[in-house]
Short mmCIF file of C-alpha atoms in Angstrom, two decimals:
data_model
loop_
_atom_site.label_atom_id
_atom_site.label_comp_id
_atom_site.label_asym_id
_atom_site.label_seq_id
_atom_site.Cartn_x
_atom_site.Cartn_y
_atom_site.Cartn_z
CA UNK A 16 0.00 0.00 0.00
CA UNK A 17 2.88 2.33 0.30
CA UNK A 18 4.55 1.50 -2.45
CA UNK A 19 1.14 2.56 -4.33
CA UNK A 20 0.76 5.77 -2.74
CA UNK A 21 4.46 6.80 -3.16
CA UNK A 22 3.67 5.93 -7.40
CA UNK A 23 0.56 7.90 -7.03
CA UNK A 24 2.31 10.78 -4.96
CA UNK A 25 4.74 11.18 -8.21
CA UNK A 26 2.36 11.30 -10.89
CA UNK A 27 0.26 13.88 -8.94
CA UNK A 28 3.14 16.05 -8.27
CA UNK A 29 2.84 18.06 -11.42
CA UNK A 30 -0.85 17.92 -10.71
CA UNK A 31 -0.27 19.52 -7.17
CA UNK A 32 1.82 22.25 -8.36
CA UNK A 33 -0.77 23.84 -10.65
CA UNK A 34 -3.27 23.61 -7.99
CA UNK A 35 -0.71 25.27 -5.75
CA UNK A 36 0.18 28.25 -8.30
CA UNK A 37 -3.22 29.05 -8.64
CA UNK A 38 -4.50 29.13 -5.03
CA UNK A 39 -5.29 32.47 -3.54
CA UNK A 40 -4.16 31.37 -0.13
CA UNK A 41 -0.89 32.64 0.25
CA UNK A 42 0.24 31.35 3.78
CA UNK A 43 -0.45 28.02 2.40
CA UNK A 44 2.53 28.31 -0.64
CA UNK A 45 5.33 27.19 1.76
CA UNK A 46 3.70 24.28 3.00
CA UNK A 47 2.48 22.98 -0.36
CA UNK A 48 5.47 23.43 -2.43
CA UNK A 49 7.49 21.86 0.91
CA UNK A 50 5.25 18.50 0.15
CA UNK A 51 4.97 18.73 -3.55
CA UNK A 52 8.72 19.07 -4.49
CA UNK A 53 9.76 16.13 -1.58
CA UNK A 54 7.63 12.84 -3.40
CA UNK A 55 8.32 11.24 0.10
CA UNK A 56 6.87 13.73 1.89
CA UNK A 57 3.98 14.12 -0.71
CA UNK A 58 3.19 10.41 0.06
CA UNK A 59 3.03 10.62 3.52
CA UNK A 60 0.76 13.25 3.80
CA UNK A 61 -1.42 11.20 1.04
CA UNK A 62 -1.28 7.92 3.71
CA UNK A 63 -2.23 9.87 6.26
CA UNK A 64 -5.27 11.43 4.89
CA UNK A 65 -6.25 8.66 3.41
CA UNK A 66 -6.30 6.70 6.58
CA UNK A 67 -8.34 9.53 8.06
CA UNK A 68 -10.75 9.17 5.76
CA UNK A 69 -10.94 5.47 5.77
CA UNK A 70 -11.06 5.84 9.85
CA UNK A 71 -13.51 8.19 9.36
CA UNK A 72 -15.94 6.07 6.64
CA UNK A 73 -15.17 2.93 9.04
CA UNK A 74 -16.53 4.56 11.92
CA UNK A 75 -19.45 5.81 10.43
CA UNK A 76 -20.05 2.17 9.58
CA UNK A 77 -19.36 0.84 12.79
CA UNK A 78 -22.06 3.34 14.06
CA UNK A 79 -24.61 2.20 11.78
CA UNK A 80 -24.25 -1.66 12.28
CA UNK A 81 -24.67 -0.89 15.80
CA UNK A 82 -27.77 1.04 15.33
CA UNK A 83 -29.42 -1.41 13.26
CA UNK A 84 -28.75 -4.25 15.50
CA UNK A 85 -30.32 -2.42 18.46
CA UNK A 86 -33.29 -1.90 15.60
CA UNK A 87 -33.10 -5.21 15.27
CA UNK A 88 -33.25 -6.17 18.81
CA UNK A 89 -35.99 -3.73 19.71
CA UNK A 90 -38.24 -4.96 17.33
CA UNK A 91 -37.40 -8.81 18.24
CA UNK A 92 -38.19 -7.56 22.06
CA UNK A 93 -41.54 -5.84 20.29
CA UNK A 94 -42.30 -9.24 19.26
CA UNK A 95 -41.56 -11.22 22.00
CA UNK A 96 -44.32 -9.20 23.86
CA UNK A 97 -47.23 -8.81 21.36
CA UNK A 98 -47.27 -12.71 21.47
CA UNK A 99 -46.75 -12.50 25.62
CA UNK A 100 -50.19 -10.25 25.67
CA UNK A 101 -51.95 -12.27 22.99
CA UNK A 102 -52.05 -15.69 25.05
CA UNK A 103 -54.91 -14.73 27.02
CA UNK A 104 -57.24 -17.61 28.04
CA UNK A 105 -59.90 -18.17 25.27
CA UNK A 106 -62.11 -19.64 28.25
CA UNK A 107 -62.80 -16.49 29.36
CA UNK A 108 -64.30 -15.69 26.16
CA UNK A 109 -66.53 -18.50 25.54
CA UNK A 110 -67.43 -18.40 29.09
CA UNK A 111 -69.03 -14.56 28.95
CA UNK A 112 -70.90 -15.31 25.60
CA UNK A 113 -72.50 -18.60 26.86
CA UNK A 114 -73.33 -17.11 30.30
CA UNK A 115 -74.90 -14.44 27.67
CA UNK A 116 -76.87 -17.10 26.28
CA UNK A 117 -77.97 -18.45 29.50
CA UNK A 118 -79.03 -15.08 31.02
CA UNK A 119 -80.71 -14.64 27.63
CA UNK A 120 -82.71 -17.90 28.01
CA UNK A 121 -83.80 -16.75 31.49
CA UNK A 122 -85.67 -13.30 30.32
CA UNK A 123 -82.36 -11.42 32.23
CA UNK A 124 -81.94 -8.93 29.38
CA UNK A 125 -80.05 -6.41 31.41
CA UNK A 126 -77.10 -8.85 33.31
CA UNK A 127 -76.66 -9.77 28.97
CA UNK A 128 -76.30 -6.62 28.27
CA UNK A 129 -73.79 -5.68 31.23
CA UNK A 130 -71.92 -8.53 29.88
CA UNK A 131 -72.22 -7.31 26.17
CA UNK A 132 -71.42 -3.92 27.35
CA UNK A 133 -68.09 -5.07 29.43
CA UNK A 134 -66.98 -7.06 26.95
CA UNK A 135 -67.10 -4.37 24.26
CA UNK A 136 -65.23 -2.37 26.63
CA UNK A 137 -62.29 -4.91 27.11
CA UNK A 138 -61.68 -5.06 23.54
CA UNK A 139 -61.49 -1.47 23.14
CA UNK A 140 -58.94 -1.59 25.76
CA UNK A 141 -57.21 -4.31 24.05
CA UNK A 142 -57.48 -3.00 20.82
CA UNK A 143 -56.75 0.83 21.11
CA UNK A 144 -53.76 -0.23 22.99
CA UNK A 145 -49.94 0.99 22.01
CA UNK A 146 -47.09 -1.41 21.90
CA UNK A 147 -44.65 -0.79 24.15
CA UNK A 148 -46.43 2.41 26.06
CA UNK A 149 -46.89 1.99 29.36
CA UNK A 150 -50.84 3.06 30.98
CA UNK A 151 -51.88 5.01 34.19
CA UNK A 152 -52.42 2.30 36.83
CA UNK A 153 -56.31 3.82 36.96
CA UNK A 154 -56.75 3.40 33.92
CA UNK A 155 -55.20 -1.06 34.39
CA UNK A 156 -57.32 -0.89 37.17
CA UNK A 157 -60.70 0.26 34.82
CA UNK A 158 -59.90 -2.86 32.51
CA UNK A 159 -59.90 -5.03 35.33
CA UNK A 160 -63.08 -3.71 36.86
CA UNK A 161 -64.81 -4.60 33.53
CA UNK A 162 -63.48 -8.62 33.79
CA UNK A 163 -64.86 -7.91 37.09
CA UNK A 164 -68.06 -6.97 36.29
CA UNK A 165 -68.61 -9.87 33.71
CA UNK A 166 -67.78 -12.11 36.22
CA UNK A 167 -69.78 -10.81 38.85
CA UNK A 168 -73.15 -11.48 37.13
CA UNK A 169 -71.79 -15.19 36.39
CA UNK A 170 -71.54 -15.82 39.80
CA UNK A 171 -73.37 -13.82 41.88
CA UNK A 172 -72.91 -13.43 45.46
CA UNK A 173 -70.02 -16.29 45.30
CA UNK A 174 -68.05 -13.02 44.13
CA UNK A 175 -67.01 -9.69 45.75
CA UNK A 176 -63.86 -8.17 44.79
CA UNK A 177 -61.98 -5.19 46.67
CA UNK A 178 -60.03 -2.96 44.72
CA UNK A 179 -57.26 -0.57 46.93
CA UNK A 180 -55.84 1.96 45.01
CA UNK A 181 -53.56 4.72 47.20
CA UNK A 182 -54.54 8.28 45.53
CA UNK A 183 -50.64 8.75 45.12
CA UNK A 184 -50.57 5.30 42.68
CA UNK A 185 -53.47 6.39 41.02
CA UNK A 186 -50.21 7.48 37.65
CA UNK A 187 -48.13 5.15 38.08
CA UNK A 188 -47.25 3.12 34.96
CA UNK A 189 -47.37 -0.23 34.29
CA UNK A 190 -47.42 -2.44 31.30
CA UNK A 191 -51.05 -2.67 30.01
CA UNK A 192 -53.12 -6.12 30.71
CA UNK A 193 -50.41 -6.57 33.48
CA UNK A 194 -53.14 -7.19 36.31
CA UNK A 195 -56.43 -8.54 34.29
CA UNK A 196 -54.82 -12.32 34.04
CA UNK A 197 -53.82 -12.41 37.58
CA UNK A 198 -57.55 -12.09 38.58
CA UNK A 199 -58.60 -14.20 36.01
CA UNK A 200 -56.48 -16.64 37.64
CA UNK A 201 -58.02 -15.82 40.67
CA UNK A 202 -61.46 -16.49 39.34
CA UNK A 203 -60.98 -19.45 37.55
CA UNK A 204 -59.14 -21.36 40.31
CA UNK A 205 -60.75 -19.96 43.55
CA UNK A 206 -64.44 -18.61 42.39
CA UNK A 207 -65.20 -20.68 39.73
CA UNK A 208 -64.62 -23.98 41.81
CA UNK A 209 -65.72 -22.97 45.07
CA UNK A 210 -70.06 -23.33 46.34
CA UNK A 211 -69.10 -20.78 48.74
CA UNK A 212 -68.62 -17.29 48.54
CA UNK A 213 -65.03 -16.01 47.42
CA UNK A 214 -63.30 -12.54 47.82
CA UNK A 215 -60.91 -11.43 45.49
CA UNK A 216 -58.75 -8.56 46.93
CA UNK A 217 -56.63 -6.13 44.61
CA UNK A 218 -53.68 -4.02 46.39
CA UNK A 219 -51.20 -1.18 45.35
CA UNK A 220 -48.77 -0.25 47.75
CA UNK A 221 -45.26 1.70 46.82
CA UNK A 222 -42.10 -0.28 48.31
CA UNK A 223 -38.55 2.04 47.86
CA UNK A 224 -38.62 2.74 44.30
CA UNK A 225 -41.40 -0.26 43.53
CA UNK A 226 -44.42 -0.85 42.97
CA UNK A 227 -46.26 -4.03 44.30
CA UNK A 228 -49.38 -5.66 43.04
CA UNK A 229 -51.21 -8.10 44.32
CA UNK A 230 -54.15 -10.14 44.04
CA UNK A 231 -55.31 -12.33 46.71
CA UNK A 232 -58.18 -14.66 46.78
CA UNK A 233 -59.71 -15.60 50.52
CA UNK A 234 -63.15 -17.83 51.05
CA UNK A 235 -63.42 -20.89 50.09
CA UNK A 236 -60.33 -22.83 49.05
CA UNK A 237 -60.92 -25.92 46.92
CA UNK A 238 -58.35 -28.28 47.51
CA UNK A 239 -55.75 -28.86 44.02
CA UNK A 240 -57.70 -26.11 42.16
CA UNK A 241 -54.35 -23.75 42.40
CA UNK A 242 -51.71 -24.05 40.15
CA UNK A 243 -48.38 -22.48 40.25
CA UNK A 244 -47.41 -20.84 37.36
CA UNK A 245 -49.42 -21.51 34.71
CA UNK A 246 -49.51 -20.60 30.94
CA UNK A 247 -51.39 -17.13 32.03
CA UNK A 248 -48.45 -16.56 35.21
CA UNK A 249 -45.30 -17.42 33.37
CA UNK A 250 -46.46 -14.81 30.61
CA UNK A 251 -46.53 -12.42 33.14
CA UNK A 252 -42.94 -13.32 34.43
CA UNK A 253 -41.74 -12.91 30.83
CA UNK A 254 -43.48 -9.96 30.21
CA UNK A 255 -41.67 -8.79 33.74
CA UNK A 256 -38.38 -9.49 32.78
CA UNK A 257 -38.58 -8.66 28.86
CA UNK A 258 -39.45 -5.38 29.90
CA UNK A 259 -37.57 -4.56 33.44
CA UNK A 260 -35.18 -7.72 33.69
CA UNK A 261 -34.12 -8.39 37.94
CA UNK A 262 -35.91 -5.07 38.42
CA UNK A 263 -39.13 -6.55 37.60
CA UNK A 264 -40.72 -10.01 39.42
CA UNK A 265 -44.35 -12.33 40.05
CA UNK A 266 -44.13 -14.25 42.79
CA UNK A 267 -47.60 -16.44 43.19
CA UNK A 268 -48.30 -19.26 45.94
CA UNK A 269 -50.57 -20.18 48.38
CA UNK A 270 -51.48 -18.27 51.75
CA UNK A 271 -53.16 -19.60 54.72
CA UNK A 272 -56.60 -18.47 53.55
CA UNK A 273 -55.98 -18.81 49.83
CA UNK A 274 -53.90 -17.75 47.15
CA UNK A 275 -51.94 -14.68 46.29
CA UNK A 276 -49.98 -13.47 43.71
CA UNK A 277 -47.16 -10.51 44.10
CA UNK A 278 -45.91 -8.01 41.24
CA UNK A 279 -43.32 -6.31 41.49
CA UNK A 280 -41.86 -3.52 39.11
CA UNK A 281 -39.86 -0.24 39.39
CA UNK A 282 -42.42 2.56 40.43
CA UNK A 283 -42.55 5.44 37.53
CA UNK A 284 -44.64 7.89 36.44
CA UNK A 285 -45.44 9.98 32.79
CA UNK A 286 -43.27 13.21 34.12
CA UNK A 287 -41.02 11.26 36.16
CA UNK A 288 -42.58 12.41 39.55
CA UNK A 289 -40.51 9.27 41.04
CA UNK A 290 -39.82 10.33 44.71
CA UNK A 291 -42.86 12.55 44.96
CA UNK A 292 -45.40 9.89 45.49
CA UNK A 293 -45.82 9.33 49.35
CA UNK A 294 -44.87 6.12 51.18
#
């Protein structure tokens, strides 16, 4: 290579000098005559600024492959938790539309149409929904109250649900859909099972810098009706740690009155009001 650009550095010598005798820049004379009558000189000047400019282009390069791997990463990670919200129990589904038809059957128009109404509501939710923005825990919390509400005129006065949400929490944000299959978890292993009544509790509290959710179910506990994690749990976990890694947890196991199930995640809020909310 520097055999090549001492040739080149020759032939463009007589080159150089015109360029030189014409240039308006008269400080500059010295220096260019200096490099174009010394060939050596010419041709290290020529390596260097070449090198520059392949450092330069190289670089540039490096910065790009970079950029479009974190592209590519970002939209893998996209991915990964489109299909994570997706698998949502179709039970639930078939469930609401046949306890329509039942209700239906019976002359109770208006428990159908709650059910109707809810259910239109929680695929608006679903549907108007952003990937990857986070929503106002009020707002989780609404989304939940409408599973709620469906399954509250299946079953009657085997369900009553509590729902404790701190005024301070009320912004906080967390990953949409986050809660809803926790308490469907809740009502398919504790309610649904159980001839006795069941209360599902929902808490907020602020720990440090997280936030904790929980879900607990007390009443009647049905012996082999809880799982661990199941399909519906384990998404959660992998939603959790997609989006938060070690920052971001479910723990889920059985209490001495029933079941509960713990999420935890780093507490933030839309203007970053972070150590503003109270303990």
């Amino acid at each position: 290579m520097l055999v090549a650009a001492v040739a080149s550095g020759v032939l463009n010598q007589n080159l150089f000098k015109m360029t030189v005798s014409i240039s308006n820049t008269v400080r500059a004379l010295p220096l260019y005559y200096a490099v174009a009558n010394n060939w050596l000189l010419f041709g290290w000047v020529y390596l260097v600024f070449g090198g520059g400019v392949a450092a330069i282009l190289s670089a540039f390069a490096a910065q790009e492959h970079e950029r479009n791997l974190a592209l590519a990463r970002e939209a893998a990670q996209a991915a990964q938790l489109a299909a994570l919200r997706l698998q949502i129990n179709p039970h639930f589904l078939f469930n609401a539309l046949n306890a329509v038809s039942e209700l239906i059957t019976e002359d109770r128009k208006a428990e159908a149409e709650l059910i109707v109404a809810r259910l239109s509501d929680l695929f608006r939710a679903a549907l108007t929904e952003t990937p990857g923005k986070l929503a106002p825990l009020h707002e989780e919390l609404d989304v939940v109250g409408f599973y709620l509400d469906i399954e509250k005129t299946r079953f009657g006065e085997r369900l009553t649900f509590d729902i404790d949400l701190p005024a301070d929490l009320r912004d906080a944000l967390v990953p949409p859909f986050l809660v809803q299959p926790l308490v469907e978890n809740a009502s398919k292993h504790a309610v649904a099972p159980s001839k006795g009544p069941v209360t599902v509790e929902l808490r907020a509290r602020r720990q440090g810098d997280a936030l904790v959710l929980s879900v607990a179910d007390h009443g009647a506990v049905v012996v082999g009706t809880q799982p661990g994690f199941g399909i519906g749990l384990s998404n959660i976990a992998a939603r959790l740690e997609a989006l938060y890694g070690a920052e971001g947890r479910l723990e889920a196991g059985p209490e001495v009155h029933g079941f509960v199930a713990r999420i935890s995640l780093p507490l933030q809020f839309a203007n970053d009001r972070r150590g503003e909310a109270a303990e």
